CSV table of C-alpha atoms and ligand atoms in Angstrom, one decimal:
chain,number,residue,atom,x,y,z
F,1,UNK,CA,0.0,0.0,0.0
F,2,UNK,CA,1.1,3.6,-0.7
F,3,UNK,CA,2.3,5.7,2.2
F,4,UNK,CA,-0.3,8.3,1.7
F,5,UNK,CA,-4.0,8.1,0.8
F,6,UNK,CA,-5.2,9.5,-2.6
F,7,UNK,CA,-6.9,12.6,-1.0
F,8,UNK,CA,-3.8,13.6,1.0
F,9,UNK,CA,-2.1,16.1,-1.3
F,10,UNK,CA,0.1,17.5,1.5
F,11,UNK,CA,0.6,20.9,3.1
F,12,UNK,CA,2.4,22.6,0.3
F,13,UNK,CA,-0.6,22.1,-2.0
F,14,UNK,CA,-2.9,23.1,0.8
F,15,UNK,CA,-1.0,26.4,1.3
F,16,UNK,CA,-1.0,27.1,-2.4
F,17,UNK,CA,-4.8,26.4,-2.6
F,18,UNK,CA,-5.7,28.6,0.4
F,19,UNK,CA,-3.5,31.4,-0.9
F,20,UNK,CA,-5.3,31.1,-4.3
F,21,UNK,CA,-8.7,31.2,-2.5
F,22,UNK,CA,-7.7,34.2,-0.5
F,23,UNK,CA,-6.7,36.0,-3.7
F,24,UNK,CA,-10.0,35.1,-5.4
F,25,UNK,CA,-12.1,36.2,-2.4
F,26,UNK,CA,-10.2,39.5,-2.1
F,27,UNK,CA,-10.5,40.1,-5.8
F,28,UNK,CA,-14.2,39.3,-5.7
F,29,UNK,CA,-15.1,41.5,-2.8
F,30,UNK,CA,-12.9,44.5,-3.9
F,31,UNK,CA,-14.2,44.6,-7.5
F,32,UNK,CA,-17.9,43.8,-6.8
F,33,UNK,CA,-18.8,47.6,-6.5
F,34,UNK,CA,-17.6,48.1,-10.1
F,35,UNK,CA,-20.2,45.7,-11.5
F,36,UNK,CA,-23.9,45.0,-11.4
F,37,UNK,CA,-25.4,44.1,-8.1
F,38,UNK,CA,-27.5,41.4,-9.7
F,39,UNK,CA,-27.4,39.3,-12.9
F,40,UNK,CA,-29.7,40.1,-15.7
F,41,UNK,CA,-31.5,36.7,-15.5
F,42,UNK,CA,-31.1,33.3,-13.9
F,43,UNK,CA,-29.7,31.7,-17.2
F,44,UNK,CA,-30.4,28.3,-15.8
F,45,UNK,CA,-29.7,26.5,-19.1
F,46,UNK,CA,-26.3,28.1,-19.4
F,47,UNK,CA,-25.4,27.3,-15.8
F,48,UNK,CA,-26.4,23.6,-16.3
F,49,UNK,CA,-24.4,23.4,-19.5
F,50,UNK,CA,-21.3,24.7,-17.8
F,51,UNK,CA,-21.8,22.3,-14.9
F,52,UNK,CA,-22.1,19.4,-17.3
F,53,UNK,CA,-18.4,19.8,-17.9
F,54,UNK,CA,-17.8,18.4,-14.4
F,55,UNK,CA,-18.5,14.7,-14.6
F,56,UNK,CA,-16.6,14.0,-11.3
F,57,UNK,CA,-14.8,11.2,-13.1
F,58,UNK,CA,-11.8,13.1,-14.6
F,59,UNK,CA,-10.1,15.3,-12.0
F,60,UNK,CA,-10.0,19.0,-12.9
F,61,UNK,CA,-6.9,21.1,-12.2
F,62,UNK,CA,-7.6,22.9,-8.8
F,63,UNK,CA,-6.8,26.4,-10.2
F,64,UNK,CA,-9.2,26.0,-13.1
F,65,UNK,CA,-12.0,24.7,-10.9
F,66,UNK,CA,-11.5,27.5,-8.4
F,67,UNK,CA,-11.4,30.2,-11.1
F,68,UNK,CA,-14.4,28.7,-12.8
F,69,UNK,CA,-16.7,28.4,-9.8
F,70,UNK,CA,-15.7,31.9,-8.6
F,71,UNK,CA,-16.6,33.3,-12.1
F,72,UNK,CA,-19.9,31.5,-12.1
F,73,UNK,CA,-20.8,32.8,-8.7
F,74,UNK,CA,-19.9,36.3,-9.9
F,75,UNK,CA,-21.9,36.1,-13.1
F,76,UNK,CA,-25.0,34.3,-11.8
F,77,UNK,CA,-25.9,35.7,-8.4
F,78,UNK,CA,-27.1,38.7,-6.4
F,79,UNK,CA,-24.2,40.2,-4.7
F,80,UNK,CA,-24.7,40.7,-1.0
F,81,UNK,CA,-21.2,42.2,-0.7
F,82,UNK,CA,-22.2,45.1,-3.0
F,83,UNK,CA,-22.6,48.4,-1.2
F,84,UNK,CA,-25.8,49.0,-3.1
F,85,UNK,CA,-27.4,45.7,-2.2
F,86,UNK,CA,-30.4,47.2,-0.2
F,87,UNK,CA,-31.8,43.8,0.4
F,88,UNK,CA,-33.1,41.1,2.6
F,89,UNK,CA,-30.9,41.4,5.6
F,90,UNK,CA,-28.1,39.3,4.0
F,91,UNK,CA,-24.9,41.2,5.0
F,92,UNK,CA,-21.6,41.9,3.4
F,93,UNK,CA,-19.5,39.7,5.7
F,94,UNK,CA,-16.7,41.3,7.7
F,95,UNK,CA,-13.1,40.1,6.9
F,96,UNK,CA,-12.9,38.8,10.5
F,97,UNK,CA,-16.0,36.8,9.9
F,98,UNK,CA,-14.6,35.3,6.6
F,99,UNK,CA,-11.3,34.5,8.3
F,100,UNK,CA,-13.2,32.8,11.2
F,101,UNK,CA,-15.2,30.8,8.8
F,102,UNK,CA,-12.0,29.5,7.1
F,103,UNK,CA,-10.4,28.7,10.4
F,104,UNK,CA,-13.4,26.8,11.6
F,105,UNK,CA,-13.5,24.8,8.4
F,106,UNK,CA,-9.8,23.9,8.6
F,107,UNK,CA,-9.7,22.9,12.3
F,108,UNK,CA,-13.1,21.4,11.9
F,109,UNK,CA,-13.9,20.7,15.6
F,110,UNK,CA,-17.0,18.6,16.3
F,111,UNK,CA,-19.2,20.5,18.7
F,112,UNK,CA,-21.8,17.8,19.2
F,113,UNK,CA,-20.3,16.6,22.5
F,114,UNK,CA,-18.7,19.1,24.9
F,115,UNK,CA,-15.8,16.8,25.7
F,116,UNK,CA,-14.9,16.7,22.0
F,117,UNK,CA,-14.4,20.4,21.7
F,118,UNK,CA,-14.4,22.2,25.0
F,119,UNK,CA,-12.6,25.2,23.7
F,120,UNK,CA,-14.9,25.7,20.8
F,121,UNK,CA,-18.0,25.1,22.8
F,122,UNK,CA,-16.8,27.6,25.5
F,123,UNK,CA,-16.0,30.2,22.8
F,124,UNK,CA,-19.6,29.9,21.5
F,125,UNK,CA,-20.9,30.1,25.1
F,126,UNK,CA,-18.8,33.2,25.7
F,127,UNK,CA,-20.5,34.9,22.7
F,128,UNK,CA,-24.0,33.7,23.8
F,129,UNK,CA,-23.5,34.9,27.4
F,130,UNK,CA,-22.3,38.3,26.0
F,131,UNK,CA,-25.5,38.5,23.8
F,132,UNK,CA,-27.7,37.4,26.7
F,133,UNK,CA,-26.2,40.1,28.9
F,134,UNK,CA,-26.6,42.8,26.2
F,135,UNK,CA,-30.2,41.7,25.8
F,136,UNK,CA,-30.7,41.8,29.6
F,137,UNK,CA,-31.5,38.1,30.0
F,138,UNK,CA,-30.5,36.3,33.2
F,139,UNK,CA,-26.9,35.1,33.6
F,140,UNK,CA,-28.2,31.5,33.8
F,141,UNK,CA,-29.6,31.7,30.3
F,142,UNK,CA,-28.6,28.9,27.9
F,143,UNK,CA,-28.9,28.5,24.2
F,144,UNK,CA,-26.9,27.7,21.1
F,145,UNK,CA,-25.8,28.7,17.7
F,146,UNK,CA,-28.2,27.7,14.9
F,147,UNK,CA,-28.1,27.7,11.1
F,148,UNK,CA,-30.3,30.8,11.2
F,149,UNK,CA,-33.4,32.4,12.6
F,150,UNK,CA,-35.7,29.8,11.3
F,151,UNK,CA,-33.9,27.0,13.3
F,152,UNK,CA,-33.8,29.3,16.4
F,153,UNK,CA,-37.5,29.9,16.1
F,154,UNK,CA,-38.1,26.1,15.7
F,155,UNK,CA,-36.2,25.6,18.8
F,156,UNK,CA,-38.4,28.2,20.6
F,157,UNK,CA,-41.6,26.3,19.6
F,158,UNK,CA,-40.2,22.9,20.8
F,159,UNK,CA,-39.1,24.5,24.1
F,160,UNK,CA,-42.4,26.3,24.6
F,161,UNK,CA,-44.4,23.1,23.9
F,162,UNK,CA,-42.2,21.1,26.3
F,163,UNK,CA,-42.7,23.8,29.0
F,164,UNK,CA,-46.4,24.0,28.5
F,165,UNK,CA,-47.4,20.4,28.2
F,166,UNK,CA,-45.9,17.6,30.4
F,167,UNK,CA,-47.0,15.0,28.0
F,168,UNK,CA,-45.8,16.6,24.8
F,169,UNK,CA,-42.4,14.8,24.9
F,170,UNK,CA,-43.9,11.4,25.3
F,171,UNK,CA,-47.2,11.5,23.5
F,172,UNK,CA,-46.7,14.3,21.1
F,173,UNK,CA,-49.3,16.9,20.0
F,174,UNK,CA,-51.8,14.1,19.4
F,175,UNK,CA,-51.6,13.1,23.1
F,176,UNK,CA,-52.8,16.5,24.3
F,177,UNK,CA,-56.4,17.2,25.4
F,178,UNK,CA,-56.9,19.9,22.7
F,179,UNK,CA,-55.1,21.7,19.9
F,180,UNK,CA,-52.3,24.0,20.9
F,181,UNK,CA,-52.2,27.4,19.2
F,182,UNK,CA,-49.6,30.2,19.1
F,183,UNK,CA,-49.8,33.9,18.3
F,184,UNK,CA,-47.7,36.0,16.1
F,185,UNK,CA,-48.4,39.2,14.2
F,186,UNK,CA,-49.6,39.2,10.6
F,187,UNK,CA,-46.3,40.9,9.8
F,188,UNK,CA,-44.2,38.2,11.5
F,189,UNK,CA,-41.8,36.0,9.7
F,190,UNK,CA,-43.7,33.2,8.0
F,191,UNK,CA,-41.2,30.5,9.0
F,192,UNK,CA,-43.8,30.1,11.9
F,193,UNK,CA,-46.0,28.3,9.4
F,194,UNK,CA,-43.3,25.9,8.4
F,195,UNK,CA,-42.4,25.3,12.0
F,196,UNK,CA,-46.1,24.6,12.9
F,197,UNK,CA,-46.1,22.1,10.0
F,198,UNK,CA,-42.9,20.4,11.1
F,199,UNK,CA,-43.8,20.2,14.8
F,200,UNK,CA,-47.1,18.5,14.1
F,201,UNK,CA,-49.1,21.5,15.3
F,202,UNK,CA,-50.4,22.1,11.8
F,203,UNK,CA,-50.3,25.4,10.0
F,204,UNK,CA,-53.8,26.3,11.3
F,205,UNK,CA,-52.3,26.5,14.8
F,206,UNK,CA,-50.6,29.8,13.9
F,207,UNK,CA,-52.8,32.7,14.8
F,208,UNK,CA,-51.7,35.6,12.7
F,209,UNK,CA,-52.9,38.6,14.7
F,210,UNK,CA,-53.8,41.7,12.7
F,211,UNK,CA,-51.5,44.8,13.1
F,212,UNK,CA,-52.1,48.4,14.0
F,213,UNK,CA,-51.4,51.4,11.7
F,214,UNK,CA,-47.7,51.1,12.5
F,215,UNK,CA,-47.7,47.4,11.6
F,216,UNK,CA,-47.2,46.3,15.2
F,217,UNK,CA,-49.3,43.5,16.7
F,218,UNK,CA,-52.7,44.9,17.7
F,219,UNK,CA,-53.1,44.0,21.4
F,220,UNK,CA,-56.9,44.3,21.4
F,221,UNK,CA,-57.1,41.9,18.6
F,222,UNK,CA,-54.7,39.5,20.3
F,223,UNK,CA,-57.0,39.6,23.4
F,224,UNK,CA,-60.1,38.9,21.3
F,225,UNK,CA,-58.6,36.0,19.3
F,226,UNK,CA,-57.0,34.5,22.5
F,227,UNK,CA,-60.3,34.7,24.4
F,228,UNK,CA,-62.2,33.1,21.5
F,229,UNK,CA,-59.6,30.3,21.3
F,230,UNK,CA,-59.9,29.6,25.1
F,231,UNK,CA,-63.7,29.6,24.8
F,232,UNK,CA,-63.5,27.1,21.9
F,233,UNK,CA,-61.2,24.7,23.8
F,234,UNK,CA,-57.9,25.5,22.1
F,235,UNK,CA,-54.7,25.4,24.1
F,236,UNK,CA,-52.8,28.7,23.7
F,237,UNK,CA,-49.1,28.1,24.7
F,238,UNK,CA,-46.9,30.7,23.0
F,239,UNK,CA,-47.0,34.4,22.0
F,240,UNK,CA,-44.3,35.8,19.8
F,241,UNK,CA,-43.2,39.4,19.6
F,242,UNK,CA,-41.3,40.4,16.5
F,243,UNK,CA,-38.6,43.0,17.1
F,244,UNK,CA,-38.0,44.3,13.6
F,245,UNK,CA,-40.3,42.7,11.1
F,246,UNK,CA,-38.9,41.5,7.8
F,247,UNK,CA,-41.2,43.5,5.6
F,248,UNK,CA,-41.2,46.8,7.3
F,249,UNK,CA,-39.0,46.8,10.4
F,250,UNK,CA,-41.9,47.1,12.8
F,251,UNK,CA,-41.3,46.6,16.5
F,252,UNK,CA,-44.1,44.8,18.4
F,253,UNK,CA,-44.9,46.2,21.9
F,254,UNK,CA,-42.7,43.8,23.9
F,255,UNK,CA,-43.5,44.9,27.5
F,256,UNK,CA,-47.2,44.6,26.8
F,257,UNK,CA,-46.8,41.2,25.1
F,258,UNK,CA,-44.8,40.0,28.1
F,259,UNK,CA,-47.5,41.1,30.5
F,260,UNK,CA,-50.1,39.3,28.4
F,261,UNK,CA,-48.0,36.1,28.4
F,262,UNK,CA,-47.6,36.3,32.1
F,263,UNK,CA,-51.3,36.9,32.6
F,264,UNK,CA,-52.2,33.9,30.5
F,265,UNK,CA,-49.4,31.5,31.3
F,266,UNK,CA,-47.9,31.6,27.8
F,267,UNK,CA,-44.3,31.3,26.7
F,268,UNK,CA,-43.1,34.7,25.4
F,269,UNK,CA,-40.6,34.5,22.5
F,270,UNK,CA,-39.0,37.5,20.9
F,271,UNK,CA,-38.0,37.1,17.3
F,272,UNK,CA,-35.3,39.7,16.9
F,273,UNK,CA,-33.5,37.9,14.1
F,274,UNK,CA,-32.5,41.1,12.3
F,275,UNK,CA,-32.9,44.0,14.8
F,276,UNK,CA,-31.6,42.1,17.9
F,277,UNK,CA,-28.2,43.3,16.7
F,278,UNK,CA,-28.9,46.8,18.1
F,279,UNK,CA,-28.4,45.3,21.6
F,280,UNK,CA,-24.7,46.1,21.0
F,281,UNK,CA,-25.4,49.8,20.9
F,282,UNK,CA,-26.2,51.6,24.1
F,283,UNK,CA,-27.9,54.3,22.1
F,284,UNK,CA,-30.1,51.9,20.1
F,285,UNK,CA,-30.7,49.2,22.8
F,286,UNK,CA,-33.9,51.0,24.1
F,287,UNK,CA,-35.6,50.0,20.8
F,288,UNK,CA,-35.6,46.5,22.2
F,289,UNK,CA,-37.2,47.4,25.5
F,290,UNK,CA,-39.0,44.4,26.9
F,291,UNK,CA,-36.8,41.8,25.3
F,292,UNK,CA,-35.2,41.2,28.7
F,293,UNK,CA,-38.6,39.8,29.8
F,294,UNK,CA,-38.6,37.2,27.1
F,295,UNK,CA,-38.6,33.4,27.9
F,296,UNK,CA,-36.5,33.0,24.7
F,297,UNK,CA,-35.0,35.1,22.0
F,298,UNK,CA,-33.8,34.7,18.4
F,299,UNK,CA,-31.0,36.8,17.0
F,300,UNK,CA,-29.2,36.2,13.7
F,301,UNK,CA,-25.5,37.1,13.6
F,302,UNK,CA,-25.6,36.6,9.8
F,303,UNK,CA,-27.9,39.6,9.4
F,304,UNK,CA,-27.1,43.0,11.0
F,305,UNK,CA,-24.0,41.7,12.8
F,306,UNK,CA,-22.4,41.0,9.4
F,307,UNK,CA,-21.3,37.4,10.0
F,308,UNK,CA,-21.1,35.1,7.0
F,309,UNK,CA,-24.1,32.8,6.8
F,310,UNK,CA,-25.2,30.8,8.7
F,311,UNK,CA,-25.0,32.0,12.2
F,312,UNK,CA,-28.2,32.3,14.2
F,313,UNK,CA,-28.5,32.3,18.0
F,314,UNK,CA,-31.2,31.0,20.3
F,315,UNK,CA,-31.3,32.0,23.9
F,316,UNK,CA,-33.6,31.0,26.7
F,317,UNK,CA,-33.9,31.7,30.4
F,318,UNK,CA,-35.1,28.1,30.9
F,319,UNK,CA,-32.1,25.9,30.6
F,320,UNK,CA,-33.9,22.9,32.1
F,321,UNK,CA,-36.7,23.1,29.5
F,322,UNK,CA,-34.1,23.3,26.8
F,323,UNK,CA,-32.4,20.2,28.2
F,324,UNK,CA,-35.7,18.4,28.4
F,325,UNK,CA,-36.6,19.4,24.8
F,326,UNK,CA,-33.6,17.9,23.1
F,327,UNK,CA,-32.4,15.2,25.5
F,328,UNK,CA,-30.8,12.2,24.0
F,329,UNK,CA,-28.3,9.6,25.1
F,330,UNK,CA,-26.7,6.9,23.1
F,331,UNK,CA,-24.1,4.2,23.6
F,332,UNK,CA,-21.7,5.7,21.1
F,333,UNK,CA,-21.6,9.4,22.0
F,334,UNK,CA,-18.9,10.5,24.5
F,335,UNK,CA,-20.2,10.8,28.0
F,336,UNK,CA,-21.4,14.1,29.5
F,337,UNK,CA,-19.2,16.3,31.5
F,338,UNK,CA,-20.4,18.2,34.5
F,339,UNK,CA,-19.1,21.6,33.2
F,340,UNK,CA,-21.6,22.3,30.5
F,341,UNK,CA,-24.4,20.5,28.6
F,342,UNK,CA,-23.6,18.7,25.4
F,343,UNK,CA,-24.8,20.8,22.5
F,344,UNK,CA,-26.3,17.8,20.7
F,345,UNK,CA,-28.6,17.2,23.7
F,346,UNK,CA,-29.8,20.8,23.9
F,347,UNK,CA,-30.5,21.6,20.3
F,348,UNK,CA,-31.9,20.5,16.9
F,349,UNK,CA,-28.5,19.7,15.4
F,350,UNK,CA,-26.3,16.7,16.1
F,351,UNK,CA,-23.0,17.0,14.3
F,352,UNK,CA,-22.3,20.6,14.6
F,353,UNK,CA,-19.9,23.0,12.8
F,354,UNK,CA,-18.2,25.8,14.7
F,355,UNK,CA,-20.6,28.5,13.6
F,356,UNK,CA,-19.7,30.7,16.5
F,357,UNK,CA,-16.0,31.2,15.7
F,358,UNK,CA,-16.6,33.9,13.1
F,359,UNK,CA,-18.8,35.8,15.5
F,360,UNK,CA,-16.3,35.4,18.4
F,361,UNK,CA,-13.4,36.5,16.2
F,362,UNK,CA,-15.1,39.5,14.8
F,363,UNK,CA,-16.3,40.7,18.2
F,364,UNK,CA,-12.8,40.1,19.7
F,365,UNK,CA,-11.0,42.0,17.0
F,366,UNK,CA,-13.4,44.8,16.1
F,367,UNK,CA,-14.8,45.2,19.6
F,368,UNK,CA,-18.4,46.0,20.5
F,369,UNK,CA,-18.0,49.8,20.2
F,370,UNK,CA,-17.1,49.4,16.5
F,371,UNK,CA,-20.3,47.4,16.0
F,372,UNK,CA,-22.3,50.0,17.9
F,373,UNK,CA,-20.8,52.7,15.7
F,374,UNK,CA,-21.7,50.7,12.5
F,375,UNK,CA,-25.3,50.1,13.7
F,376,UNK,CA,-25.7,53.8,14.5
F,377,UNK,CA,-24.2,54.8,11.2
F,378,UNK,CA,-26.7,52.5,9.4
F,379,UNK,CA,-29.5,54.1,11.2
F,380,UNK,CA,-28.3,57.5,10.2
F,381,UNK,CA,-28.0,56.3,6.6
F,382,UNK,CA,-31.6,55.1,6.8
F,383,UNK,CA,-32.7,58.5,7.9
F,384,UNK,CA,-30.8,60.1,5.0
F,385,UNK,CA,-32.5,57.7,2.6
F,386,UNK,CA,-35.9,58.4,4.1
F,387,UNK,CA,-35.3,62.2,3.8
F,388,UNK,CA,-34.1,62.0,0.2
F,389,UNK,CA,-37.0,59.8,-0.9
F,390,UNK,CA,-39.4,62.2,0.8
F,391,UNK,CA,-37.9,65.2,-1.0
F,392,UNK,CA,-38.3,63.3,-4.2
F,393,UNK,CA,-42.1,62.8,-3.7
F,394,UNK,CA,-42.1,59.2,-2.5
F,395,UNK,CA,-44.5,58.4,0.3
F,396,UNK,CA,-43.1,56.4,3.2
F,397,UNK,CA,-45.6,53.8,4.3
F,398,UNK,CA,-43.7,52.1,7.2
F,399,UNK,CA,-42.9,53.7,10.6
F,400,UNK,CA,-39.7,52.5,12.2
F,401,UNK,CA,-36.5,54.0,13.6
F,402,UNK,CA,-34.6,51.0,11.9
F,403,UNK,CA,-32.9,51.6,8.6
F,404,UNK,CA,-35.6,49.9,6.5
F,405,UNK,CA,-37.7,52.2,4.3
F,406,UNK,CA,-40.8,51.2,2.4
F,407,UNK,CA,-42.1,53.8,-0.1
F,408,UNK,CA,-44.9,54.1,-2.6
F,409,UNK,CA,-45.5,56.5,-5.4
F,410,UNK,CA,-48.8,58.3,-4.9
F,411,UNK,CA,-49.5,58.6,-8.6
F,412,UNK,CA,-49.4,54.8,-8.9
F,413,UNK,CA,-51.6,54.2,-5.9
F,414,UNK,CA,-54.6,56.1,-7.4
F,415,UNK,CA,-55.7,53.2,-9.6
F,416,UNK,CA,-56.0,50.6,-6.8
F,417,UNK,CA,-53.7,48.0,-5.2
F,418,UNK,CA,-53.4,45.6,-8.2
F,419,UNK,CA,-52.2,48.3,-10.5
F,420,UNK,CA,-50.0,49.7,-7.8
F,421,UNK,CA,-48.4,46.3,-7.2
F,422,UNK,CA,-47.6,45.9,-10.9
F,423,UNK,CA,-46.3,49.4,-11.2
F,424,UNK,CA,-44.0,49.2,-8.2
F,425,UNK,CA,-42.8,45.8,-9.3
F,426,UNK,CA,-41.9,47.3,-12.7
F,427,UNK,CA,-40.0,50.2,-11.1
F,428,UNK,CA,-38.1,47.9,-8.8
F,429,UNK,CA,-37.3,45.6,-11.7
F,430,UNK,CA,-36.0,48.6,-13.7
F,431,UNK,CA,-33.6,49.4,-10.8
F,432,UNK,CA,-32.5,45.8,-10.4
F,433,UNK,CA,-31.9,45.2,-14.1
F,434,UNK,CA,-30.0,48.5,-14.4
F,435,UNK,CA,-27.4,46.7,-12.2
F,436,UNK,CA,-27.0,49.9,-10.1
F,437,UNK,CA,-28.7,48.7,-7.0
F,438,UNK,CA,-30.8,45.8,-5.6
F,439,UNK,CA,-34.1,46.6,-3.9
F,440,UNK,CA,-37.3,44.7,-3.6
F,441,UNK,CA,-41.1,45.0,-3.5
F,442,UNK,CA,-43.3,44.3,-0.5
F,443,UNK,CA,-46.8,44.6,0.7
F,444,UNK,CA,-47.4,46.1,4.0
F,445,UNK,CA,-50.9,45.4,5.3
F,446,UNK,CA,-51.8,44.7,1.7
F,447,UNK,CA,-50.3,48.0,0.4
F,448,UNK,CA,-47.8,47.5,-2.3
F,449,UNK,CA,-44.5,49.4,-2.0
F,450,UNK,CA,-40.8,49.3,-2.7
F,451,UNK,CA,-38.6,48.0,0.2
F,452,UNK,CA,-35.1,49.4,0.8
F,453,UNK,CA,-33.0,48.1,3.6
F,454,UNK,CA,-29.5,49.3,4.7
F,455,UNK,CA,-27.8,45.9,4.7
F,456,UNK,CA,-24.1,46.3,3.8
F,457,UNK,CA,-21.6,47.8,6.1
F,458,UNK,CA,-19.9,49.1,2.9
F,459,UNK,CA,-22.8,51.4,2.0
F,460,UNK,CA,-21.9,55.1,2.0
F,461,UNK,CA,-24.0,58.3,1.8
F,462,UNK,CA,-23.0,58.4,-1.9
F,463,UNK,CA,-24.5,55.0,-2.5
F,464,UNK,CA,-27.7,56.1,-0.9
F,465,UNK,CA,-27.8,59.2,-3.1
F,466,UNK,CA,-27.1,57.0,-6.2
F,467,UNK,CA,-29.9,54.7,-5.3
F,468,UNK,CA,-32.4,57.6,-4.9
F,469,UNK,CA,-31.3,59.0,-8.3
F,470,UNK,CA,-31.7,55.6,-10.0
F,471,UNK,CA,-35.1,55.2,-8.4
F,472,UNK,CA,-36.2,58.6,-9.6
F,473,UNK,CA,-35.1,57.8,-13.1
F,474,UNK,CA,-37.0,54.5,-13.0
F,475,UNK,CA,-40.1,56.3,-11.7
F,476,UNK,CA,-39.9,58.8,-14.5
F,477,UNK,CA,-39.5,56.1,-17.1
F,478,UNK,CA,-42.7,54.5,-15.9
F,479,UNK,CA,-44.6,57.8,-15.4
F,480,UNK,CA,-46.9,57.3,-18.3
F,481,UNK,CA,-48.1,54.0,-16.9
F,482,UNK,CA,-48.7,55.4,-13.4
N,1,PLP,C1,-34.6,36.4,8.6
N,1,PLP,C2,-35.6,36.2,9.7
N,1,PLP,C3,-36.0,35.0,10.1
N,1,PLP,C4,-35.4,33.7,9.4
N,1,PLP,O1,-34.1,33.6,9.7
N,1,PLP,P1,-33.1,32.8,8.8
N,1,PLP,O2,-31.7,33.2,9.3
N,1,PLP,O3,-33.3,33.3,7.4
N,1,PLP,O4,-33.4,31.4,9.0
N,1,PLP,C5,-36.9,34.8,11.1
N,1,PLP,N1,-37.5,35.9,11.6
N,1,PLP,C6,-37.2,37.2,11.2
N,1,PLP,C7,-37.8,38.4,11.9
N,1,PLP,C8,-36.2,37.4,10.2
N,1,PLP,O5,-35.9,38.6,9.9
């Protein structure tokens, strides 16, 4: 037998490869602002044709393959690293985050069992404890890194069910004396529907409570719907406050929701996937007032904290409920230690990558104050954006201090919502196909609009001005159809 296996190409080749990757990544990120934010179309046939060249039988030279895939990613994708990507919370990652990602991949610790990777697990716990403290959660809070907000929210539902119903773990939803229901606003993230489907609650269990004029959960409607549910024999167990809705950045009234949850014995979860980041700024932290009362919280580091995907965080003040929710023991897993719970027995995942390292490293090197300054800068850029759009005759239809601006053109709204939706979609499409910026369309309480979110830490005031001018041109081009 050979001395070395066929996959072991040795450290010199490794070093050469990583240097080549570094050059490609730096080249990609530094030249992205010179090109279009988004491709003209998906070009699926062309992409498949190009991929057909890889039959995985004949090995391809590493440099060719690297250059080719980087080129394909460049040509056929929306660029979240572009300073004029005003998009769906997907950040331009920080260099520290990218470096942390590479380091985690290379060392590849297995974070399923504590004893396998105590340093890695403690680094993640260090970040989670820091987040918990910034949010005002008790020191004894526990949690974990997740793939993203959807997994963190799934975790919240499993923990809430486990806390509410003694028999849920053993007999499941079907063993309960009625149908459990949960409450979230009509503007909440609709991952709740998938989660209800996955957990056996069924999608009908999600009560989407109407919102007020500011797109915040309407407390009177919550009371009405809850009372009707109780009268009809349903089993309410969870109320969710969204801190920073995806569509319009609305902040639900968290202290009132907490009081409601306490009054009715419900688990109170705060979904702060995007806006939870502001906990790092003393100036912006008051926007999250009430989050400290939550039974559990979701925050995504891969949104406004500019970590590469995926890095979500789940935190709860009920460590024992978390442990009951995901307990498992097997003959083949390493035994528990007394120092900390095993991540695989307190979370959805089993084998677990070191998602927390990129967050740890970025916080360690940049420091919290730099994050606070960035978040505050983004808020000011959002204010600039809102002011410029207002001066250009756009009507803002959302009301939030967060840097997410939804606007409509009054001339297009006169002919009703269907026409308005088509018109705003055409204008957004005009902007996107120009390559100058990426924005999207949205409906807020049924009202069509254009959605613009400060998402990249590379965005400058000049980028905001450029977007407004592109948008004004697009609007003029579609004036006759308004
Ligand atoms: C993005 C988002 C989610 C889903 O998070 P992923 O990281 O995409 O899984 C859930 N809730 C809110 C409020 C979000 O903004």
